[in-house]
XYZ file of C-alpha atoms in Angstrom:
586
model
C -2.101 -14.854 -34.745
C -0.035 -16.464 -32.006
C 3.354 -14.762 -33.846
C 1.118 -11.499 -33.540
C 1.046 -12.084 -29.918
C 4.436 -12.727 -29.327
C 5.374 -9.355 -30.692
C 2.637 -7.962 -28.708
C 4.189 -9.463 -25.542
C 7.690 -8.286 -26.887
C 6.651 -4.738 -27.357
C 4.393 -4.385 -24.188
C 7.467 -5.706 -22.036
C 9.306 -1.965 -22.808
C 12.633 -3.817 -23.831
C 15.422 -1.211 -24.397
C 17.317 -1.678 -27.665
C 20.620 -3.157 -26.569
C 22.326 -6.437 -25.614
C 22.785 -7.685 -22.261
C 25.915 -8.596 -20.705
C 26.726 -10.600 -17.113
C 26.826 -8.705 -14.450
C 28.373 -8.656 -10.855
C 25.884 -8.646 -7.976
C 27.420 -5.309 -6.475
C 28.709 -1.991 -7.908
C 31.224 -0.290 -5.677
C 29.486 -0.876 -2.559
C 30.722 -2.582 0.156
C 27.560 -3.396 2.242
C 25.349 -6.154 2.256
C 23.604 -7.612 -0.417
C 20.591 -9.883 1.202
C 18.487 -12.237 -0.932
C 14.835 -12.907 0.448
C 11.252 -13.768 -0.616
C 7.557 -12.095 0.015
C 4.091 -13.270 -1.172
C 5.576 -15.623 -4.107
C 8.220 -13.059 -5.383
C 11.894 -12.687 -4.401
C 13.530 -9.880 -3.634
C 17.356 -8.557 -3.077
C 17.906 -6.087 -0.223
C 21.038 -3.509 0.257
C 22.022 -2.864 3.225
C 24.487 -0.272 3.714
C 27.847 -1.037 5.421
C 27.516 1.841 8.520
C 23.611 0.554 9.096
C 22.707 0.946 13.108
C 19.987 -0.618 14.023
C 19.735 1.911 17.206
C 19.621 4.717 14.151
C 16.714 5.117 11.409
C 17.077 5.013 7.657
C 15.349 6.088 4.452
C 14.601 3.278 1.990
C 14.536 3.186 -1.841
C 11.904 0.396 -3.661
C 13.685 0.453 -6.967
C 10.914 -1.437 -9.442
C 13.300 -3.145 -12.276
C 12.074 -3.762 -16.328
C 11.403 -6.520 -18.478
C 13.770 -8.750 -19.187
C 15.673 -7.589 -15.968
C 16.217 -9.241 -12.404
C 17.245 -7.596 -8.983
C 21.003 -7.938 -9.602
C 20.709 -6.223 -13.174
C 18.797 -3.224 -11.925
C 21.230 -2.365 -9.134
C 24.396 -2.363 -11.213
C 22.532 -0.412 -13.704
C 21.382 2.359 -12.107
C 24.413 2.321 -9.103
C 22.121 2.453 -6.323
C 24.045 0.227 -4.255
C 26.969 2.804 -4.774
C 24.742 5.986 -3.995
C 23.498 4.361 -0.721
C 26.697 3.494 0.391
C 27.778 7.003 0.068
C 24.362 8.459 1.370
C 23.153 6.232 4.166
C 20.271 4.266 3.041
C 19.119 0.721 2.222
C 17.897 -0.269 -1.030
C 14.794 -3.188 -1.767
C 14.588 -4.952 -4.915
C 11.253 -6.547 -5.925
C 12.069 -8.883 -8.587
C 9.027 -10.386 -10.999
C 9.359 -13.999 -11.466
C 8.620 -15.481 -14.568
C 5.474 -17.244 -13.952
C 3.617 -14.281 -13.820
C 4.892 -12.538 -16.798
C 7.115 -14.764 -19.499
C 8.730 -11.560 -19.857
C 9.327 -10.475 -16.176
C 7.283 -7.555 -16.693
C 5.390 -5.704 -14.039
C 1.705 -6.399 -15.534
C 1.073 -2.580 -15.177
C -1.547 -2.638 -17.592
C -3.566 -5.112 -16.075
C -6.416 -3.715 -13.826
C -5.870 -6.541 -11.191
C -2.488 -5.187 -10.791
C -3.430 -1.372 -10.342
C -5.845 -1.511 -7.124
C -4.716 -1.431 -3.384
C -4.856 -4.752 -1.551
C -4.785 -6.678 -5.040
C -1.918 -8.338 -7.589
C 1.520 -7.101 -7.439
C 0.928 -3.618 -5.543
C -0.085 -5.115 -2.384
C 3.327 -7.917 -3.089
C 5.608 -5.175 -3.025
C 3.714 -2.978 -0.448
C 3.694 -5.899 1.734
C 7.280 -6.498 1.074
C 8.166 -2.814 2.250
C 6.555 -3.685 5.369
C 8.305 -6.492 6.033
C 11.326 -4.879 5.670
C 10.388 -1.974 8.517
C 10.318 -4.869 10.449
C 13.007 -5.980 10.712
C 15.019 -2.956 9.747
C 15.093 0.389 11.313
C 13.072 2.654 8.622
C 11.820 6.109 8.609
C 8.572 5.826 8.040
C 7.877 9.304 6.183
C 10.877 8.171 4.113
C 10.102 5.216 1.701
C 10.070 5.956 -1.732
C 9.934 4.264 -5.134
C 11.346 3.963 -8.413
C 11.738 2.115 -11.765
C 12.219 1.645 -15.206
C 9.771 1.392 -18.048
C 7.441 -1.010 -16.788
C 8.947 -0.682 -13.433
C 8.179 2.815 -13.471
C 4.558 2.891 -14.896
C 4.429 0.330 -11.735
C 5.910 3.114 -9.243
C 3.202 5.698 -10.221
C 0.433 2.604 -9.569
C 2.177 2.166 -6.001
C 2.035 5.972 -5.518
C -1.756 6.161 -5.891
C -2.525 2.610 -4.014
C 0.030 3.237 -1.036
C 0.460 6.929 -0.370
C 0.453 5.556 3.524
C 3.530 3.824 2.252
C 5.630 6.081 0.088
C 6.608 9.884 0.413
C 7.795 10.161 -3.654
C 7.903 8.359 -6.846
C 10.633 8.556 -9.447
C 9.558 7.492 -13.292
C 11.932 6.481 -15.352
C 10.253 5.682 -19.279
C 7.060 5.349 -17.631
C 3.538 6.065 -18.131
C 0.358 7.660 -15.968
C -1.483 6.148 -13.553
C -3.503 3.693 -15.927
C -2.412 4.622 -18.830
C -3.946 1.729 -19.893
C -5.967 -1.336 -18.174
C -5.891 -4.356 -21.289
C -3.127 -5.635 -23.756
C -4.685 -3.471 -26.456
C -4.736 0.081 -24.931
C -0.800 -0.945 -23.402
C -0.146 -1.114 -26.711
C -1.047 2.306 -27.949
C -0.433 3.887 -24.652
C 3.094 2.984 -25.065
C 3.040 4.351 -28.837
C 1.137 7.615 -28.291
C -0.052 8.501 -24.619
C -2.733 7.214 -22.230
C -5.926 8.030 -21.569
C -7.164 12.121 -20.645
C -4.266 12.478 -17.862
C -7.015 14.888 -16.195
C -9.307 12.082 -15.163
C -6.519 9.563 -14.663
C -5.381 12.317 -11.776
C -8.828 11.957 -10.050
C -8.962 7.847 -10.813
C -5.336 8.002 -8.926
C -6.788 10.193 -6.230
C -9.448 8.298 -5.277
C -7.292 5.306 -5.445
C -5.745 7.080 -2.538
C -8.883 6.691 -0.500
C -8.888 8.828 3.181
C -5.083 7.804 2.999
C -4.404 11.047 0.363
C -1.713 12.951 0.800
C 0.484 14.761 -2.180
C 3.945 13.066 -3.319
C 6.993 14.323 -4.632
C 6.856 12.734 -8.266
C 10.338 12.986 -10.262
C 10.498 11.962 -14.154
C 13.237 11.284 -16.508
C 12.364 10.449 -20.130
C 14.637 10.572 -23.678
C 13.177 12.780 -26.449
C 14.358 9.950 -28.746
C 12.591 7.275 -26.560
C 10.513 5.284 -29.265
C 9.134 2.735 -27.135
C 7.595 4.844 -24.526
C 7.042 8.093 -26.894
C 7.815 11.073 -24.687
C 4.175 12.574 -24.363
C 3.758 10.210 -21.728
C 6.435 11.514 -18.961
C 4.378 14.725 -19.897
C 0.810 12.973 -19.068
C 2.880 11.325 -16.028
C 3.282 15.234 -14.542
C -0.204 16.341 -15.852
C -1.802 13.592 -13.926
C 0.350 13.834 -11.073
C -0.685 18.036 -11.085
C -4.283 16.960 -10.287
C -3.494 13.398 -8.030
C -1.615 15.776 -5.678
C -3.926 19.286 -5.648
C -6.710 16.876 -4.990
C -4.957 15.055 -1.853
C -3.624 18.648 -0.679
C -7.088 20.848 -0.604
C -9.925 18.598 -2.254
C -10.316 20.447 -5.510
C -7.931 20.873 -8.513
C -5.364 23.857 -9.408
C -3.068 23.592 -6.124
C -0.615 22.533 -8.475
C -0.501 22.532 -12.293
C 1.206 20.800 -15.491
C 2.368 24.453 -16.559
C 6.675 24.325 -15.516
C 7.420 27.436 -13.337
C 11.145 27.281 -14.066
C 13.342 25.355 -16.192
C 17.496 24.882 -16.965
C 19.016 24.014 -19.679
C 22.040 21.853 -18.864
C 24.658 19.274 -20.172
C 26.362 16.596 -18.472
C 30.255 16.976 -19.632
C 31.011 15.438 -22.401
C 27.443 13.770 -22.363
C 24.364 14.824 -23.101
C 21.865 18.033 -23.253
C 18.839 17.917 -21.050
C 16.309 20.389 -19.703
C 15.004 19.729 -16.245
C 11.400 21.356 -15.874
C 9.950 22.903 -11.770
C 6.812 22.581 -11.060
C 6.254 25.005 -7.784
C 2.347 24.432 -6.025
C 0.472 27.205 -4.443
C 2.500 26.811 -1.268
C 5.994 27.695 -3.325
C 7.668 24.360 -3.235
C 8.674 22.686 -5.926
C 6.707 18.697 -5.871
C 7.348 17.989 -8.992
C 9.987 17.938 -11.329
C 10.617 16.719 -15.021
C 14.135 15.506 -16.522
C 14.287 15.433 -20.527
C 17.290 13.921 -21.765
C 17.777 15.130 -25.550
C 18.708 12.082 -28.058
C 18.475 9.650 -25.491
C 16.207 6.295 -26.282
C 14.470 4.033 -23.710
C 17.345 3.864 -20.807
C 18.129 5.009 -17.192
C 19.588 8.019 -17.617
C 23.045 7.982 -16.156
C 23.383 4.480 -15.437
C 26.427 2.349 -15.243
C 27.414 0.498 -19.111
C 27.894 -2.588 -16.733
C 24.470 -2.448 -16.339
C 21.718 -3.563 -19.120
C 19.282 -0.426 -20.416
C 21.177 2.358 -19.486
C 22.748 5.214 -20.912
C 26.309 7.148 -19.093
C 25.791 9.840 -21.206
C 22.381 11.105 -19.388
C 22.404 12.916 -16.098
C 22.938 10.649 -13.125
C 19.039 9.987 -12.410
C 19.709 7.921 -9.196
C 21.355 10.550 -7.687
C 19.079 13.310 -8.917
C 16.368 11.291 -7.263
C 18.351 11.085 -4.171
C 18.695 14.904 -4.053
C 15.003 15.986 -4.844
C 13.341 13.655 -2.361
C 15.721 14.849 0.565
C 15.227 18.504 -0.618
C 13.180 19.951 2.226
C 9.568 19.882 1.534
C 6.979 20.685 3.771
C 3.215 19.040 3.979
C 0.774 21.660 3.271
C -0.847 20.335 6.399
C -2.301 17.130 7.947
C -5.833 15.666 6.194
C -7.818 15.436 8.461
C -9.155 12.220 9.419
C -12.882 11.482 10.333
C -14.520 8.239 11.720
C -17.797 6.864 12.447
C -18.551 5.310 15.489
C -20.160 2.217 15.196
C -19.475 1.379 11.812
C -21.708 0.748 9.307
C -23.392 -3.002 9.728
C -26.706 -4.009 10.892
C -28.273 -3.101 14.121
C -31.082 -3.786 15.761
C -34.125 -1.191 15.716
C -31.811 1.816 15.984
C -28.152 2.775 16.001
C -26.642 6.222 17.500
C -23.777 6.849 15.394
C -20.996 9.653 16.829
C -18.892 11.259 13.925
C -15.299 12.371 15.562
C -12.259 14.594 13.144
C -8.926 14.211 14.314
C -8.180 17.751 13.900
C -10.832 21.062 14.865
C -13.104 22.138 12.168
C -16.494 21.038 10.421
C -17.769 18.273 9.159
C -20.541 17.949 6.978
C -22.740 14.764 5.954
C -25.748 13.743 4.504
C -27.789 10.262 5.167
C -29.727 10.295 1.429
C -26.440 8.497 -0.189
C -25.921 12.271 -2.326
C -22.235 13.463 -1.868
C -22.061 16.026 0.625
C -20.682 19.456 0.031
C -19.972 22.496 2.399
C -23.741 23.580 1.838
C -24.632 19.917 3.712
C -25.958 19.926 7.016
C -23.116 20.458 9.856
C -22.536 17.671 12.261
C -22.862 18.926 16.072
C -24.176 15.704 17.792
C -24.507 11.737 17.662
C -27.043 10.604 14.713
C -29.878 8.372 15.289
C -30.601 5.941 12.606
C -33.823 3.935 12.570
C -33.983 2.893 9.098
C -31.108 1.731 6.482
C -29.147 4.609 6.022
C -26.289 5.621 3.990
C -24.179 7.690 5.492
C -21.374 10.134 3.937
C -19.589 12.804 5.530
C -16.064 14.352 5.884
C -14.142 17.279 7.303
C -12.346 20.698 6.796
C -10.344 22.198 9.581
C -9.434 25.141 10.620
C -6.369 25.276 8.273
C -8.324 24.419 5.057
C -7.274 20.845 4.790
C -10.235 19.174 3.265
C -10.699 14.909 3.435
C -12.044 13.063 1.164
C -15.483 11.702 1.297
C -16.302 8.540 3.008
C -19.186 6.358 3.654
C -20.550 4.072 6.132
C -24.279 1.743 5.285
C -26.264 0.908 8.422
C -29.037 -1.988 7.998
C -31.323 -1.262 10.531
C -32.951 -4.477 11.522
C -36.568 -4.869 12.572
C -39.191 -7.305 14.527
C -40.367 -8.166 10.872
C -37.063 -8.860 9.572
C -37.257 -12.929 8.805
C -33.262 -12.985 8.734
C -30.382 -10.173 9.089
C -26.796 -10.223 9.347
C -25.228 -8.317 11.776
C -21.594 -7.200 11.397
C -19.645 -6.383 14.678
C -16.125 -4.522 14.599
C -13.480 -5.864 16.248
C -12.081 -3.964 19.502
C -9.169 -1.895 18.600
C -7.618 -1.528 22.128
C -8.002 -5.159 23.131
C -6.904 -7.363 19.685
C -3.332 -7.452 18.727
C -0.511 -10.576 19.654
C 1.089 -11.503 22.459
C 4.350 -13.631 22.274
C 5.161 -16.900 23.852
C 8.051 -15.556 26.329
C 7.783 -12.038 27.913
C 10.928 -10.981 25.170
C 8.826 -11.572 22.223
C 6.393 -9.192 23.321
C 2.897 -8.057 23.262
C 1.214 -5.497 21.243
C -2.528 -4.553 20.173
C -1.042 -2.781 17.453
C -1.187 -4.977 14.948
C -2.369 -8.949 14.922
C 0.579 -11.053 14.606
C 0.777 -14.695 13.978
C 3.589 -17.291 12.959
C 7.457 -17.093 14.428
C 10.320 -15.236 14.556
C 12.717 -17.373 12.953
C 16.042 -18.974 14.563
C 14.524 -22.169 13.982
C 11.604 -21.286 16.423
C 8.070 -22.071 16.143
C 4.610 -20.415 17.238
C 6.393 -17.384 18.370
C 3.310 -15.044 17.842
C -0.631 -15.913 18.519
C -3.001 -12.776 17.801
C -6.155 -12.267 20.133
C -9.549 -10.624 18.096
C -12.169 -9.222 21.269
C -15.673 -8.593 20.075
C -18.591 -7.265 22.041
C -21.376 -10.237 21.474
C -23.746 -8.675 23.768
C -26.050 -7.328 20.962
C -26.621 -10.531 19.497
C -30.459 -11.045 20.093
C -31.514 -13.327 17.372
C -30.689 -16.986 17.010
C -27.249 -18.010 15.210
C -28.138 -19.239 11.947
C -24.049 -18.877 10.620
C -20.930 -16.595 11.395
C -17.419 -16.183 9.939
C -14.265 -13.418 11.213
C -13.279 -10.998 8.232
C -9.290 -10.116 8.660
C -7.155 -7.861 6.039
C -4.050 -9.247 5.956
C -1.405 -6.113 6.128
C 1.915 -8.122 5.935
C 3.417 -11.506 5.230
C 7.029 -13.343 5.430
C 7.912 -16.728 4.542
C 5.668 -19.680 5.009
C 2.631 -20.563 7.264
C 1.209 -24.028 5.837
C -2.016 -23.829 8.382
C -3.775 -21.005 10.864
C -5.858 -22.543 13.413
C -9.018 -20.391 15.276
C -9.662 -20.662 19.487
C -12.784 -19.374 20.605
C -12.995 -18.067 24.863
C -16.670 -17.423 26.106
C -15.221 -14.230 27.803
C -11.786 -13.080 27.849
C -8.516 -15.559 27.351
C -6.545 -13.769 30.078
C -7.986 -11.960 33.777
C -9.672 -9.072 31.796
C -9.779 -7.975 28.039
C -6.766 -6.637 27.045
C -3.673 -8.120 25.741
C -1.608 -9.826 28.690
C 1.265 -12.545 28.555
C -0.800 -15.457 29.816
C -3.312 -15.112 26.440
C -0.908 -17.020 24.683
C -1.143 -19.928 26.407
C -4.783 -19.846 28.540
C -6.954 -22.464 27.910
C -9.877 -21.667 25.339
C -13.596 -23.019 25.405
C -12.918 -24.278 22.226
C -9.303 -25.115 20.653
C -9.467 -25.172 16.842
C -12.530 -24.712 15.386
C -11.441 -23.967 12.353
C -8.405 -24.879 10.436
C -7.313 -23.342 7.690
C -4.651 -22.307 4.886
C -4.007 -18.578 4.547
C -5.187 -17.249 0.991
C -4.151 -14.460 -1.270
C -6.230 -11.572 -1.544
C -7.599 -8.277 -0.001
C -9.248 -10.295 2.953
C -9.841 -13.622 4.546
C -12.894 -14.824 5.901
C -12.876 -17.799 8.308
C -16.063 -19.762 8.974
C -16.976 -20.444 12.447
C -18.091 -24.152 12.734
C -21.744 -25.000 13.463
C -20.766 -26.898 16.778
C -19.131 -23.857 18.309
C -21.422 -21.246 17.777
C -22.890 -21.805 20.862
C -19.422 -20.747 22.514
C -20.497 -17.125 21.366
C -21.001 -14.694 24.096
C -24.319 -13.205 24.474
C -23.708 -11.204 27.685
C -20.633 -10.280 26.453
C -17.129 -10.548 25.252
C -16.331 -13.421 22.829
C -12.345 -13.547 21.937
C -10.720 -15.530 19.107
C -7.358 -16.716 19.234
C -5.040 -17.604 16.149
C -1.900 -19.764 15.756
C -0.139 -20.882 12.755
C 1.963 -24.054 11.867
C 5.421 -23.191 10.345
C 8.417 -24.906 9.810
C 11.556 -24.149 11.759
C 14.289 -22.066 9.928
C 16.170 -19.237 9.991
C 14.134 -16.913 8.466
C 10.851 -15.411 10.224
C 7.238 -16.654 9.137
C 4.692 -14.702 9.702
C 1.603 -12.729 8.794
C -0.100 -9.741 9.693
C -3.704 -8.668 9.833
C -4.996 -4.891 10.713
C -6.336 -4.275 14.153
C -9.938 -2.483 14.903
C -7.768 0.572 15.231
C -7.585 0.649 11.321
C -10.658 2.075 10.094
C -10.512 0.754 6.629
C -9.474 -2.169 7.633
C -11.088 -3.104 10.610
C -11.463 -6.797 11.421
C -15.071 -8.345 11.839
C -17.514 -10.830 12.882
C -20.454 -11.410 10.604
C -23.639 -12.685 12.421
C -26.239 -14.636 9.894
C -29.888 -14.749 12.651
C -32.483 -15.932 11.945
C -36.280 -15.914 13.913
């Protein structure tokens, strides 16, 4: 049994057939190659020998395959090279060992295919990182890999649209193709599950973030360890993923090519690259077959491990199709409820508000609301526990995807409640410890900026206590962390009775005024979609009831060169939005 599963492990890695040779770190490039770490994983980092910071660049996440490391992957597929030449920097996730004996992306496993979980929020969280301290364009971040790499780029495509404009699949394989060991196996031998319903699984991975991506896929008719249906089943999912995320219902797009050449690279070999056009006449998706080519990246450099020269050069074929002008079929609209959901006291007036002019529709019965719901036209006013869905469709068409808010509605009868208050999106954020290492309430910052410094960066939360009416039985803060460098070994809590600074918005002297309470909590930052932090017994009395009630955090790093730091979303991200949770009782 144990040999059984050693094949098993062998097999699910996606291991070309080939040897590997050493390799040097750089390919005909000439920029720098930057070694770093992110969330337990390291990472290499190509920076291109003209980059400006004053100037803004695209970035490539290039997702390597089993067996491989950072170095590997860029000599085999001559990115390094290609950005040189082109003018933009290349990020290397690398998996480590410990979390797959193989260093396999663990595409297959379903802790590793949601948003804010496993290795997708790693790597998304390493991207971010990146755009901070690198000028990026932010409608220009795109990823790419190889076998398992690549069934890992389609699961960062659905999780992070907010993050990446296209996805290039090399060997790869739908959007959970499968989600255990066993279905890996045959997904790898014969196709995934219905690529139909795997389209709308992706798309509503996508959340209210949905927008459509340009999706590029190379695969080898001979490739007989990812059999070929599946670059198929990646383009038939992708057909619905996107038509969803452009109008709300399927057939913007389809699986069905609308143009096709049949080409050979000189002296190489025969392929047939496949256009898929949507309803708006661009092309969003394309498919490269490579004839007689097995389980490689097409084009790549024989320095390199798992490639094959003879293919058409799919790094720069990537290159081309994601800078081809393509234009959005239009902006989602976006649609938020004011308060959000949480429990209130007696009543709650809730105010629905679209970015964009058009209609929105809801229902408070927890059904899914359609265009025959009732039209929204003024604030609603709850009195009992409510579920409440809704979204919008302006004037262009653009349709968002549902969402849903749950009010508790909290009554004289009620023996206990919890009451969940948002955190102020205008008046959170961080404030630095000298004037030049600024102040900002969008996003909440904590940790330092490196150069052997220390405490660079304290974030401020502001919440509005004043509809607190019931005795404190227990509270706790809820943060989503949104990005993370280095090391912080401990984050410490403040509380203010008020406001930290002369009123409630982020100023210079929050860093440093004096709280009503100085660490009320310590604590070590975890792994994992969200934190909550406990607010001791002793200092619950320090919550405002007339009022505001602020929170300050700190963190305890060690001096280096290299920033530490991590990020939480403000109360300007709706998804996201950090909170205090009130346990009353009478």
């Amino acid at each position: 049994m144990l040999r059984h599963k050693r094949i098993w492990l062998i097999v699910l890695c996606l291991v070309l057939i080939g040897s590997m040779v050493g390799l040097p770190s750089i390919t005909n490039a000439s920029g720098s190659f930057i070694s770093g770490s992110y969330g337990g994983k390291n990472y290499k980092l190509y920076v291109p020998s003209q980059y400006d910071s004053s100037k803004s660049y695209p970035l490539y996440v290039m997702l390597h395959g089993c067996t491989q490391d950072a170095t590997q992957f860029s000599t085999g597929t001559k990115m390094n090279a290609l950005s040189e030449e082109k003018g933009f920097l290349v990020l290397y996730p690398e998996q480590n060992a410990s979390s797959n004996a193989n260093k396999c992306w663990n595409w297959f496993e379903t802790g590793h295919q949601s948003r804010g979980s496993g290795e997708p929020s790693v790597i998304a969280g390493m991207v971010q990182s990146i755009k901070i301290n690198y000028s990026i364009q932010d409608d220009q971040v795109y990823v790419a890999g190889l076998s398992a790499g690549a069934a890992m780029s389609v699961i960062m495509g659905a999780t992070y649209p907010d993050v990446f404009s296209g996805i290039g699949v090399g060997e790869g394989l739908e959007y959970k193709a499968a989600t255990s060991m066993t279905e890996a196996f045959t997904a790898m031998s014969s196709g995934g599950a219905n690529p139909i319903q795997r389209g709308r699984d992706a798309y509503n991975a996508m959340t209210s973030r949905a927008k459509p991506l340009k999706v590029i896929v190379f695969h080898g008719t001979s490739d007989y360890t990812v059999n070929k249906v599946n670059g198929d089943q990646v383009i038939s999912q992708w057909a619905v993923t996107n038509s969803l995320a452009a109008t709300g219902t399927e057939g913007w797009i389809d699986d069905q090519a609308d143009s096709t050449q049949n080409l050979q690279v000189p002296s190489g070999k025969n392929y047939t690259i496949y256009d898929y056009k949507a309803q708006d006449n661009q092309v969003w998706m394309k498919k490269v077959n490579i004839l007689n080519m097995g389980h490689a990246w097409s084009g790549g450099s024989s320095q390199g491990s798992y490639t094959d020269p003879q293919g058409p050069d799919a790094s720069r074929m990537m290159w081309e199709f994601f800078q081809s002008e393509v234009e959005p079929p239009g902006d989602i609209p976006v649609t938020t409820a004011t308060p959000v959901g949480g429990s209130y006291k007696d009543s709650v007036s809730v105010e629905l508000k679209s970015n964009k002019t058009g209609t929105t529709y809801y229902t408070t019965d927890g059904s899914e609301p359609t265009i025959h719901s009732t039209n929204y036209s003024q604030p609603l006013t709850l009195t009992e526990n409510t579920t409440l869905k809704f979204f919008s469709i302006d004037n262009d068409g653009n349709v968002e995807s549902v969402k849903t808010e749950t009010y508790i509605i909290k009554t004289d009868g009620d023996p206990t409640g919890e009451t969940i208050i948002p955190s102020i999106g205008n008046e959170d954020g961080f404030v630095g410890k000298y004037t030049a290492d600024g102040k900002s309430n969008a996003t909440i910052k904590v940790g330092d900026k490196g150069m052997y410094n220390t405490d660079t960066y304290r974030g401020i939360l502001s919440f509005d206590t004043s509809s607190i009416t019931e005795p404190i039985e227990s509270a706790k803060i809820r943060l989503y962390p949104k990005a993370r460098q280095g090391t912080i070994s401990l984050l410490h809590l403040d509380i203010k009775t008020g406001v930290f600074g002369s009123n409630s918005t982020i100023e210079q002297t929050d860093y440093a005024n004096l709280a009503t309470q100085s660490t009320i909590n310590s604590f070590s930052p975890v792994e994992g979609e969200y934190m909550d932090i406990d607010i001791q017994v002793n200092s619950l009395s320090r919550i405002n009831l007339n009022g505001l009630t602020q929170f300050r955090l700190k963190a305890d790093t060690t001096a280096g060169f290299s920033a530490n730091f991590i990020e939480f979303y403000g109360g300007e991200s709706v998804d996201y939005v950090p909170v205090l949770i009130i346990n009353s009782s009478n």
